[in-house]
PDB file of C-alpha atoms and ligand atoms in Angstrom:
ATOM      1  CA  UNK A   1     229.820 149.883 102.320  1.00  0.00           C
ATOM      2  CA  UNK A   2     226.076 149.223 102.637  1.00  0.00           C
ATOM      3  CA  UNK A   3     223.381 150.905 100.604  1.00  0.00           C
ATOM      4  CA  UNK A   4     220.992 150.283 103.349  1.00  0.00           C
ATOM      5  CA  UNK A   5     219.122 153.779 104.038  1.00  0.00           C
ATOM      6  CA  UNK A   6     218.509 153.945 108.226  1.00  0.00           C
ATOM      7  CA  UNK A   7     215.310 154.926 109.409  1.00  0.00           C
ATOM      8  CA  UNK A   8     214.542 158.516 110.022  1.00  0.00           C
ATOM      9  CA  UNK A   9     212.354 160.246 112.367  1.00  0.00           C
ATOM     10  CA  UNK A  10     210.849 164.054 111.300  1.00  0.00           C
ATOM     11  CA  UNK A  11     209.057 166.077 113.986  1.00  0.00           C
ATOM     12  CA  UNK A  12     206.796 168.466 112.059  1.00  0.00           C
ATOM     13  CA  UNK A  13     204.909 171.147 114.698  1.00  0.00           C
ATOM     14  CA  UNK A  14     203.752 174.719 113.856  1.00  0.00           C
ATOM     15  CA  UNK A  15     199.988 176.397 114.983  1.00  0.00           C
ATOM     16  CA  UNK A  16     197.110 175.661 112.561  1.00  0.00           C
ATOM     17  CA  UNK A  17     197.104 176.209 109.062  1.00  0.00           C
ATOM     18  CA  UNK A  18     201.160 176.626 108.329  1.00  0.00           C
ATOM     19  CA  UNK A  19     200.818 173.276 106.335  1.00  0.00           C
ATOM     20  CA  UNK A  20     202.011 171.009 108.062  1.00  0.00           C
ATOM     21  CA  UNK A  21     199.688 167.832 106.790  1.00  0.00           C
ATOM     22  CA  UNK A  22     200.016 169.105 103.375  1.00  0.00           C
ATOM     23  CA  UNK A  23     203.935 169.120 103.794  1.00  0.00           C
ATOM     24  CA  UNK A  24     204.238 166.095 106.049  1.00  0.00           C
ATOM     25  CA  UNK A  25     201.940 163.771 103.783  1.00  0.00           C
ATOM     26  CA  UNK A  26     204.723 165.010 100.634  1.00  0.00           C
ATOM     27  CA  UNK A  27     207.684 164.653 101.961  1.00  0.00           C
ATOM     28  CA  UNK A  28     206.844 161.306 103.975  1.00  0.00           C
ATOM     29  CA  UNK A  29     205.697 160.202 100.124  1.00  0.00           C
ATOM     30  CA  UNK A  30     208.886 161.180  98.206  1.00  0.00           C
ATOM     31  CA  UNK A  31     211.092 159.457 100.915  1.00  0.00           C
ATOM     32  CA  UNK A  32     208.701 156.512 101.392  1.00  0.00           C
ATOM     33  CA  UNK A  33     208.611 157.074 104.728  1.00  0.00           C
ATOM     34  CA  UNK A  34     205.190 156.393 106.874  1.00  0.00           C
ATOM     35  CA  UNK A  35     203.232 159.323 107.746  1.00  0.00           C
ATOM     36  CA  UNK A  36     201.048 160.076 111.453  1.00  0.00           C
ATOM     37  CA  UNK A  37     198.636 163.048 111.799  1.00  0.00           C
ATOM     38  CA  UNK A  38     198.300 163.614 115.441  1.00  0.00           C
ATOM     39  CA  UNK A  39     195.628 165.821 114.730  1.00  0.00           C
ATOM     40  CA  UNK A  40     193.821 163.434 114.031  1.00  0.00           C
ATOM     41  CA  UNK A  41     194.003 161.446 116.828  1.00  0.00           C
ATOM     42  CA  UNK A  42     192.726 164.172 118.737  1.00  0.00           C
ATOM     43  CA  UNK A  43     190.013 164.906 117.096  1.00  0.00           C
ATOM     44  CA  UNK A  44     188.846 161.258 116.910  1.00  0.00           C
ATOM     45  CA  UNK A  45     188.678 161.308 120.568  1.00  0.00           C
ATOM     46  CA  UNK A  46     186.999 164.300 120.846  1.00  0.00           C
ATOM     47  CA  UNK A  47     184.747 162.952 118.349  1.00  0.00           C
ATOM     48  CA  UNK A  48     184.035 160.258 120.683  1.00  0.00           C
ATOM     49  CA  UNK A  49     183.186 162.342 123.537  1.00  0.00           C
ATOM     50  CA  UNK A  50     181.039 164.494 121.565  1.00  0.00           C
ATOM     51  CA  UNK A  51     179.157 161.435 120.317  1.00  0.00           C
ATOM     52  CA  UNK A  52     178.855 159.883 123.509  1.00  0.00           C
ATOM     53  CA  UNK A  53     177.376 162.849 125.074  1.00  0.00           C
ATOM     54  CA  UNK A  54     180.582 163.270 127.137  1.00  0.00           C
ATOM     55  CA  UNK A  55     180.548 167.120 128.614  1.00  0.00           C
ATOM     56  CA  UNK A  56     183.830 168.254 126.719  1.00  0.00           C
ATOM     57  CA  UNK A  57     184.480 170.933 128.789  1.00  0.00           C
ATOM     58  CA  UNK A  58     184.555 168.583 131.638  1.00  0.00           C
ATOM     59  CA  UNK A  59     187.701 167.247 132.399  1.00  0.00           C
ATOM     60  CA  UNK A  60     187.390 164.810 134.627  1.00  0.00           C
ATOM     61  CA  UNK A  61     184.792 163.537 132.803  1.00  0.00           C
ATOM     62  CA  UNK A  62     186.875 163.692 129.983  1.00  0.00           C
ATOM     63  CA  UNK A  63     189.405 162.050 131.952  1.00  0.00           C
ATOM     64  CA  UNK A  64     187.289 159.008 132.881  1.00  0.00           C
ATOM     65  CA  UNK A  65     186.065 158.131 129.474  1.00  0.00           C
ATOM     66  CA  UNK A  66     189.946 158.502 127.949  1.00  0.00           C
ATOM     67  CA  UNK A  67     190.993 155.113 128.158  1.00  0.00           C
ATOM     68  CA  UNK A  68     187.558 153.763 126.424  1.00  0.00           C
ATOM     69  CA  UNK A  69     187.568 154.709 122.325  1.00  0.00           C
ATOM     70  CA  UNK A  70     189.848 152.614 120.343  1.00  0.00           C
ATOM     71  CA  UNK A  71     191.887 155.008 118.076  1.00  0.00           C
ATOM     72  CA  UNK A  72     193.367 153.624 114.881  1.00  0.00           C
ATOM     73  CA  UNK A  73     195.302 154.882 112.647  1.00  0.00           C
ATOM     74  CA  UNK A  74     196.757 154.392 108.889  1.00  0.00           C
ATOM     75  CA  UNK A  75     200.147 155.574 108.169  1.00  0.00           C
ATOM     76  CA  UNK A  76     200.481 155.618 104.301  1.00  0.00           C
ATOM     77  CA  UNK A  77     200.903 159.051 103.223  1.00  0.00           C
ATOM     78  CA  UNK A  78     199.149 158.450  99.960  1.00  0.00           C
ATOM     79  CA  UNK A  79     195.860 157.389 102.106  1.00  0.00           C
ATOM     80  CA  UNK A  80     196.009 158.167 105.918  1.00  0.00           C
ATOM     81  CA  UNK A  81     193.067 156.547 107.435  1.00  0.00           C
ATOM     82  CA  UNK A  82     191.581 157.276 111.325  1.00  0.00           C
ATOM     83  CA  UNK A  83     189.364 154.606 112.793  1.00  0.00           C
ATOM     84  CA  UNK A  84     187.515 154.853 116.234  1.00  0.00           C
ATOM     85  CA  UNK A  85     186.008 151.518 117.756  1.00  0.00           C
ATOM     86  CA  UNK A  86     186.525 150.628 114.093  1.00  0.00           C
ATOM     87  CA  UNK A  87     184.300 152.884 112.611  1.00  0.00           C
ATOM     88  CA  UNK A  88     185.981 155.467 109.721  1.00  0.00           C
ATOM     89  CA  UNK A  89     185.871 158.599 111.919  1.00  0.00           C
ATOM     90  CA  UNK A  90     188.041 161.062 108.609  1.00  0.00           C
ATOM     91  CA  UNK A  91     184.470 162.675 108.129  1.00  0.00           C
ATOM     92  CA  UNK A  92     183.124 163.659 111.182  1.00  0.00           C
ATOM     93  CA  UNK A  93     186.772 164.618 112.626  1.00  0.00           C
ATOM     94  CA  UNK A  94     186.495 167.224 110.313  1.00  0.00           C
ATOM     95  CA  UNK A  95     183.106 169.195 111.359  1.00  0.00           C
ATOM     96  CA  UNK A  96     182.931 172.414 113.192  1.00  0.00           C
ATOM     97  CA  UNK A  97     181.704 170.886 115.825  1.00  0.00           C
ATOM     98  CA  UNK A  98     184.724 169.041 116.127  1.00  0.00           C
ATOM     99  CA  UNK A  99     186.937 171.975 115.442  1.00  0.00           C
ATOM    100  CA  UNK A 100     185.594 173.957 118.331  1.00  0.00           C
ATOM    101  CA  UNK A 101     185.371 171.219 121.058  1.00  0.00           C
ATOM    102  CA  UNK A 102     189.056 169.622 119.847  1.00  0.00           C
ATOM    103  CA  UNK A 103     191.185 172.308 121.879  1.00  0.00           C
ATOM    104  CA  UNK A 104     189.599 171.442 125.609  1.00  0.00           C
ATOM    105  CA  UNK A 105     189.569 167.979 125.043  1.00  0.00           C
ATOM    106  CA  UNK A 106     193.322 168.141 124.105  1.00  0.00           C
ATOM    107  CA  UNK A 107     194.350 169.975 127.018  1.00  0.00           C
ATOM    108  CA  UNK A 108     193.381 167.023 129.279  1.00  0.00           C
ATOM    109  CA  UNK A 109     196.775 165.657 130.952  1.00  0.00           C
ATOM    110  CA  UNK A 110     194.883 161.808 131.465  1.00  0.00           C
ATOM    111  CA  UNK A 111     193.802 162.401 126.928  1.00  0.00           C
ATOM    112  CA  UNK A 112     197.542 163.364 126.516  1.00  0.00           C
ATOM    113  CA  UNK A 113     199.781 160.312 128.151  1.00  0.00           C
ATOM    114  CA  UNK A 114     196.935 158.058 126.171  1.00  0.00           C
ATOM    115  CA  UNK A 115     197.527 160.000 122.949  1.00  0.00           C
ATOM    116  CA  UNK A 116     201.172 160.219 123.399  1.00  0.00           C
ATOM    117  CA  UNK A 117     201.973 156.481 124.444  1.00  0.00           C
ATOM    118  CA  UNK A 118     199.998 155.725 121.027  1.00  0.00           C
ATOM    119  CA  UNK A 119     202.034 158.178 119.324  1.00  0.00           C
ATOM    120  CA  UNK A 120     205.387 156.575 120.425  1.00  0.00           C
ATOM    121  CA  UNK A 121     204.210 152.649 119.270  1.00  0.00           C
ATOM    122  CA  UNK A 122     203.397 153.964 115.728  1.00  0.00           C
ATOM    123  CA  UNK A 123     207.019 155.983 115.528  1.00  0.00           C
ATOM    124  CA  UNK A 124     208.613 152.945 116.956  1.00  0.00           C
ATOM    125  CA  UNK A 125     206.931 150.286 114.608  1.00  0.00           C
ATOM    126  CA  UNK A 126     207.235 152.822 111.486  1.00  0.00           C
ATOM    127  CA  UNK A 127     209.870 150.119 109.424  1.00  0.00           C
ATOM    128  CA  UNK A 128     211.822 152.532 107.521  1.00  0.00           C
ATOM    129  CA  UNK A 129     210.665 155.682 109.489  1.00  0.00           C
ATOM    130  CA  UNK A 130     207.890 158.093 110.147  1.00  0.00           C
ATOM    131  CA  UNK A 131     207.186 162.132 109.708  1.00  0.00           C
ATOM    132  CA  UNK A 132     204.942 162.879 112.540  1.00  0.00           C
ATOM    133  CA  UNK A 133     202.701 166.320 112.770  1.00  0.00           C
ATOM    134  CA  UNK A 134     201.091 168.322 115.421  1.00  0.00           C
ATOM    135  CA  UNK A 135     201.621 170.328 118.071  1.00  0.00           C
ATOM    136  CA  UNK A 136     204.596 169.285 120.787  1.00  0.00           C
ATOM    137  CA  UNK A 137     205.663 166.180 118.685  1.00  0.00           C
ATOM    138  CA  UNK A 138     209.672 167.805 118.595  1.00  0.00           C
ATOM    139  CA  UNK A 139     209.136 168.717 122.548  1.00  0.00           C
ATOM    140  CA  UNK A 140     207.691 166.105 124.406  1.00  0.00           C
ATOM    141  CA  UNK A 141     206.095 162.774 122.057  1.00  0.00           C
ATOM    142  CA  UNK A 142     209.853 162.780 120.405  1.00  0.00           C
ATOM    143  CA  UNK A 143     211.983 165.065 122.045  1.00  0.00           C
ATOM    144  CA  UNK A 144     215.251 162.630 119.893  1.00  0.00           C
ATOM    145  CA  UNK A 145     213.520 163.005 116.580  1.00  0.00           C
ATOM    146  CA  UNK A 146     216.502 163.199 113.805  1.00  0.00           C
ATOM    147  CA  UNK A 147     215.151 166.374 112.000  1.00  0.00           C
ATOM    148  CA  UNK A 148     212.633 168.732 113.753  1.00  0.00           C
ATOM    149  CA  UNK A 149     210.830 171.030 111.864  1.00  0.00           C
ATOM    150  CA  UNK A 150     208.288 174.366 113.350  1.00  0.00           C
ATOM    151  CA  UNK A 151     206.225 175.536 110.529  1.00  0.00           C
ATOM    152  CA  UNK A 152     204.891 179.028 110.954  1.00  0.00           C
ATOM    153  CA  UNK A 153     202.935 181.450 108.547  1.00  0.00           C
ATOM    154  CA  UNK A 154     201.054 184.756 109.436  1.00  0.00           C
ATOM    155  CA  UNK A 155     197.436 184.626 110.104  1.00  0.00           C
ATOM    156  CA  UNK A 156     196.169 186.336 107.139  1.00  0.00           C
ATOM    157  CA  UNK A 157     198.182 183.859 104.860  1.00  0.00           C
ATOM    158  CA  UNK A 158     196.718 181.128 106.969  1.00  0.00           C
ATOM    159  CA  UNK A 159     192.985 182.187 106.828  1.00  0.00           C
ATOM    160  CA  UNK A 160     193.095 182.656 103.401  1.00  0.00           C
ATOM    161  CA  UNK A 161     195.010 179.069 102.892  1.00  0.00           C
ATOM    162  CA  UNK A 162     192.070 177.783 105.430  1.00  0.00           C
ATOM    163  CA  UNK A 163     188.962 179.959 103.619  1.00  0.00           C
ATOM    164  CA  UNK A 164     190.201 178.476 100.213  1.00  0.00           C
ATOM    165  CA  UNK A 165     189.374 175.685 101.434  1.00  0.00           C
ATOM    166  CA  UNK A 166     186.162 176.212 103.218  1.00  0.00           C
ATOM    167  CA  UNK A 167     184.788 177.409 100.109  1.00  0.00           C
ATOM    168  CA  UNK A 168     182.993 180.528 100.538  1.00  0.00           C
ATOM    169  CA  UNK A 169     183.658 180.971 104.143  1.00  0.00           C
ATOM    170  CA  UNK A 170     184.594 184.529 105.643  1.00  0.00           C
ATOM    171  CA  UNK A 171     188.612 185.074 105.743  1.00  0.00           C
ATOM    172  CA  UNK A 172     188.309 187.492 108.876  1.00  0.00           C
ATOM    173  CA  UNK A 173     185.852 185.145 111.183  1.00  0.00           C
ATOM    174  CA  UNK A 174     188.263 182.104 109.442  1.00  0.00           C
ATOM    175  CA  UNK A 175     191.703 184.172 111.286  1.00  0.00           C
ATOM    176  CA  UNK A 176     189.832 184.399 114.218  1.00  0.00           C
ATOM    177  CA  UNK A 177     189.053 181.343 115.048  1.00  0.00           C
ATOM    178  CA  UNK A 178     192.330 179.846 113.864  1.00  0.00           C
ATOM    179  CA  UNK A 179     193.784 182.539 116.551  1.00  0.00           C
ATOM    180  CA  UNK A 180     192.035 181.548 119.337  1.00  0.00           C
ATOM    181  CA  UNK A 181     192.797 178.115 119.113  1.00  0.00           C
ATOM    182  CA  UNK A 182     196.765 178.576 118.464  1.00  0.00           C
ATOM    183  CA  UNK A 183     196.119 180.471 121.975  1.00  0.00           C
ATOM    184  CA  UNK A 184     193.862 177.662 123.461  1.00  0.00           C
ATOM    185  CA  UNK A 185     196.566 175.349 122.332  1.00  0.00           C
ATOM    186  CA  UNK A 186     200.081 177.404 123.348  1.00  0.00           C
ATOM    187  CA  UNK A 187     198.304 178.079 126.565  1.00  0.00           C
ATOM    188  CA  UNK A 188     197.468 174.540 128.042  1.00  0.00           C
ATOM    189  CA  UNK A 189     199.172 174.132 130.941  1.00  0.00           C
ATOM    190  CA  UNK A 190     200.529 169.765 129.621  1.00  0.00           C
ATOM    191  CA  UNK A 191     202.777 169.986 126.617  1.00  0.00           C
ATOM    192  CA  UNK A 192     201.236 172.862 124.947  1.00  0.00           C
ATOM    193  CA  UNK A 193     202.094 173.668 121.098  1.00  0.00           C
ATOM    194  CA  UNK A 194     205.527 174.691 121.361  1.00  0.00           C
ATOM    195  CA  UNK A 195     208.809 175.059 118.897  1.00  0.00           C
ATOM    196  CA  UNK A 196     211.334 172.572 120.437  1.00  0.00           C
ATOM    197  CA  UNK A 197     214.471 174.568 120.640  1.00  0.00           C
ATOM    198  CA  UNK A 198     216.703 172.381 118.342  1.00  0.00           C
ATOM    199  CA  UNK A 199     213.646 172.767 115.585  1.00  0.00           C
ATOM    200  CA  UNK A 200     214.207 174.587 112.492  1.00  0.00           C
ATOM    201  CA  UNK A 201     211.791 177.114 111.859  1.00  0.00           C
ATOM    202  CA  UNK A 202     210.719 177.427 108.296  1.00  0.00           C
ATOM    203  CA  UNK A 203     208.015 180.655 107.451  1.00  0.00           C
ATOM    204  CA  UNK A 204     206.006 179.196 104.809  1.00  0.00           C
ATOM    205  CA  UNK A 205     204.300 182.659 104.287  1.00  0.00           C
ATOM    206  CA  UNK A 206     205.663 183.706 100.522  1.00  0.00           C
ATOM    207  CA  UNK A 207     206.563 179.693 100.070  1.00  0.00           C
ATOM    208  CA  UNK A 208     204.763 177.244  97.371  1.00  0.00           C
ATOM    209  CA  UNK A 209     203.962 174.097  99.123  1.00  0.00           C
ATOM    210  CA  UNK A 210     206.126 172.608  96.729  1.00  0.00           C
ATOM    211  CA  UNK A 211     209.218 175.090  98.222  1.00  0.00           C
ATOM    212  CA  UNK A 212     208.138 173.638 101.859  1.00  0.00           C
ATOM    213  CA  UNK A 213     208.269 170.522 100.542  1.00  0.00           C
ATOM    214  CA  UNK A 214     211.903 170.818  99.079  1.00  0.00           C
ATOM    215  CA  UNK A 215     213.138 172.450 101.933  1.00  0.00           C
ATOM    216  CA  UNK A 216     212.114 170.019 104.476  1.00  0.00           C
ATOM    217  CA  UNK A 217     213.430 167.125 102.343  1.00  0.00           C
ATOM    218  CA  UNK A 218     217.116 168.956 101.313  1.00  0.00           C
ATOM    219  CA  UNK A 219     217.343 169.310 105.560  1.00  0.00           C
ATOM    220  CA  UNK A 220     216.040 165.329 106.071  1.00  0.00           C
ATOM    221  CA  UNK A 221     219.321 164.259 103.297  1.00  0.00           C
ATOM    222  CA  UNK A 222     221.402 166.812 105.080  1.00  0.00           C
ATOM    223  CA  UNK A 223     220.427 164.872 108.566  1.00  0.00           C
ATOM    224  CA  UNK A 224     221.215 161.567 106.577  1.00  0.00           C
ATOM    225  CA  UNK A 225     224.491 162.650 105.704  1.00  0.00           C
ATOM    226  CA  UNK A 226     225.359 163.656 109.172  1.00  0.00           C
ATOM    227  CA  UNK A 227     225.176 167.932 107.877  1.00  0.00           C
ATOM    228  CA  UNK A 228     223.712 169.331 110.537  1.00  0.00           C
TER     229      UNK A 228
HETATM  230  N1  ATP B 301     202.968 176.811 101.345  1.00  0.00           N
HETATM  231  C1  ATP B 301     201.674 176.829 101.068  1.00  0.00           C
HETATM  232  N2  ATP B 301     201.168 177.751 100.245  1.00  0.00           N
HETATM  233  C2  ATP B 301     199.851 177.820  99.966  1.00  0.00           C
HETATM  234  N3  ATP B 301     198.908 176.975 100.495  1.00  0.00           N
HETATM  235  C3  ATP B 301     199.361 176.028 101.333  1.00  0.00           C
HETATM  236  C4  ATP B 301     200.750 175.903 101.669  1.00  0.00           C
HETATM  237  N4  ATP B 301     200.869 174.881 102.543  1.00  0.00           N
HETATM  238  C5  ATP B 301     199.627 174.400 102.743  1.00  0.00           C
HETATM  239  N5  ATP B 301     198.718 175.079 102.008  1.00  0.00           N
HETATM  240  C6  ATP B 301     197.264 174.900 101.994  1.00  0.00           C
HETATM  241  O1  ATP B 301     196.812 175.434 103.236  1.00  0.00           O
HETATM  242  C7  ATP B 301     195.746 174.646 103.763  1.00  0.00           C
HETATM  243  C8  ATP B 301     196.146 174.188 105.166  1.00  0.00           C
HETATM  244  O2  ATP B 301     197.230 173.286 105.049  1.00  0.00           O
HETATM  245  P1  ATP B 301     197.403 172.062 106.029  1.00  0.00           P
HETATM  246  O3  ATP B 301     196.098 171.380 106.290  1.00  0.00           O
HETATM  247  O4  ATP B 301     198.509 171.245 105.493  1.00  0.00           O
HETATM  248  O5  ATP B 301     197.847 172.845 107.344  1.00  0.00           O
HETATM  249  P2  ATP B 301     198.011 172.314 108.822  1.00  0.00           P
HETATM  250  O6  ATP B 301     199.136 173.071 109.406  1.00  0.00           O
HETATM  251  O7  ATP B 301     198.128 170.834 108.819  1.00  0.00           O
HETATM  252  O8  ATP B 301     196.648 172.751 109.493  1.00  0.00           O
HETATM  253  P3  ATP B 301     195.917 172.175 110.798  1.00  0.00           P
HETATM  254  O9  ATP B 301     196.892 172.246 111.905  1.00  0.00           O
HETATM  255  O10 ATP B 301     194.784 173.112 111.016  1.00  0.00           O
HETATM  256  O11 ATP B 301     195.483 170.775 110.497  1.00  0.00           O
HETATM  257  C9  ATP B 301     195.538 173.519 102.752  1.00  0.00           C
HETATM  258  O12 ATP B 301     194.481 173.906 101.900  1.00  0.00           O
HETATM  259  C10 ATP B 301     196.837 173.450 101.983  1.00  0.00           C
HETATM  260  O13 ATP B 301     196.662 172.983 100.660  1.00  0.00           O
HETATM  261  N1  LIG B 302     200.275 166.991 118.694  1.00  0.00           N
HETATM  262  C1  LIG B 302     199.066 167.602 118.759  1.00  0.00           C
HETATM  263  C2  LIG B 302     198.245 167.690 117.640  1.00  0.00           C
HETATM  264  C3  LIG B 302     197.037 168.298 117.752  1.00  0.00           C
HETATM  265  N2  LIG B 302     196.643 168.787 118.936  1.00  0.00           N
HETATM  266  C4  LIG B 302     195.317 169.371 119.130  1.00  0.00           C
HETATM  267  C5  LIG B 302     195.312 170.876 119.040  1.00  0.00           C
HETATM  268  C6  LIG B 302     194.679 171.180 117.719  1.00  0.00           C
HETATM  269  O1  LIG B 302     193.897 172.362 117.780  1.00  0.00           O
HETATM  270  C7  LIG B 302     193.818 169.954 117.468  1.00  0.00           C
HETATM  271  C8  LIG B 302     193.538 169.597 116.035  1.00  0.00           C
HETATM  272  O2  LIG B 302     194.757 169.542 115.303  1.00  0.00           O
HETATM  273  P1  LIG B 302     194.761 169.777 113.706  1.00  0.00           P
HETATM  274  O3  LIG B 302     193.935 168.717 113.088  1.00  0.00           O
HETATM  275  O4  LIG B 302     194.194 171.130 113.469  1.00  0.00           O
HETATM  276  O5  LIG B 302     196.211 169.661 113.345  1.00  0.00           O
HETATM  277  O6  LIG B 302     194.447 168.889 118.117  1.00  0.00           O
HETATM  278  C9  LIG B 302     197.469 168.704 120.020  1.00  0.00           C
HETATM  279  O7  LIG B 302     197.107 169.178 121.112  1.00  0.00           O
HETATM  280  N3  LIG B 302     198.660 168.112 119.914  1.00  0.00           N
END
């Protein structure tokens, strides 16, 4: 008998604010698995557009310049890093501006295949395995994931999650916008955010993060031991 663990795959999608990088980043760190924020990755190329005075809501244009920034990114849970053209880009991914432009630039089909062939390398290369998070990771970047998760939460618990963060910033204009990009996002006509039908759906409203966190790793052992 070997004590060899095999390498697992998670899927981790669910609208904004359900916790998915919070619960992703923990359990990839308690099974020392590597950890991908796709997220990120789109926000580092909308980053680019936005600082190469790319019209975002453009999309050919947006199309054209896909194929030019160089996204990198760091898959140790306990420090994810996001490069573009080898600059640190975790900052400025992370600015309003960002926020609001991220949605159109996502919904380009040419941004998407480039995303999503990236996507696949860093799952395939991940030694012992990867939990990847996002938006259509169970139904289209890896529809054979082992375990797929959909996180969801109501808006108000999200908001306030979100405005907790943003300190001082207004809970109802926070649910709002968090709203209309879950729409923006489940609305896009190329893999929009989506619960893959063999996902298990976990409402994280009256949960801890820590009771996320157990739950999704109790259903990755159960995968492991061939429960399903
Ligand atoms: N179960 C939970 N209970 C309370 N707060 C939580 C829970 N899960 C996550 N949070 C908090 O909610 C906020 C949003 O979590 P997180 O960034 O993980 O969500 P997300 O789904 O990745 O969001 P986004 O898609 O917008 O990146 C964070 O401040 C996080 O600490
Ligand atoms: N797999 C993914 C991941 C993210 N997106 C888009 C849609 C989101 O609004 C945006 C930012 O994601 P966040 O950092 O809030 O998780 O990126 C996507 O289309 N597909």
């Amino acid at each position: 008998m070997s004590d060899t663990v095999e390498s697992v795959i998670v899927a981790i999608d669910g609208p904004s604010g359900t916790g998915k990088s919070s619960t992703s980043k923990a359990v990839a760190a308690k099974l020392g698995l590597s950890y991908l924020d796709t997220g990120a990755q789109y926000r580092a190329i909308t980053w680019w557009m936005l600082s190469n005075g790319i019209d975002v809501d453009d999309a050919a244009a947006v199309a054209d310049a896909s194929g030019k920034p160089v996204i990198l990114s760091g898959t140790d849970p306990s420090h994810p890093t996001i490069t573009v053209d080898g600059v640190d880009a975790s900052g400025p991914i992370r600015t309003q501006e960002v926020t609001s432009a991220v949605s159109a630039v996502s919904a380009v089909p040419e941004v998407r295949s480039r995303i999503t062939e990236l996507q696949r390398s860093i799952a395939a290369s991940a030694p012992l395995g990867i939990v990847v998070e996002g938006r259509d990771i169970g139904t289209t970047v890896l529809p054979d994931a082992d375990l797929k998760i959909f996180l969801t939460a109501s808006a108000e618990a999200r908001a306030a999650r979100r405005a907790g963060e943003l300190k001082g910033a207004d809970v109802a204009a926070t649910r709002e916008a968090l709203v209309r990009r879950d729409a923006a996002d489940s609305s896009r006509k190329t893999s929009p955010l989506a619960k893959a039908d063999d996902a298990v759906e976990v409402d994280t409203t009256d949960l801890t993060l820590q009771q996320v966190v157990e739950c999704v790793v109790t259903l990755v052992d159960e995968r492991r031991a061939g429960v399903q």
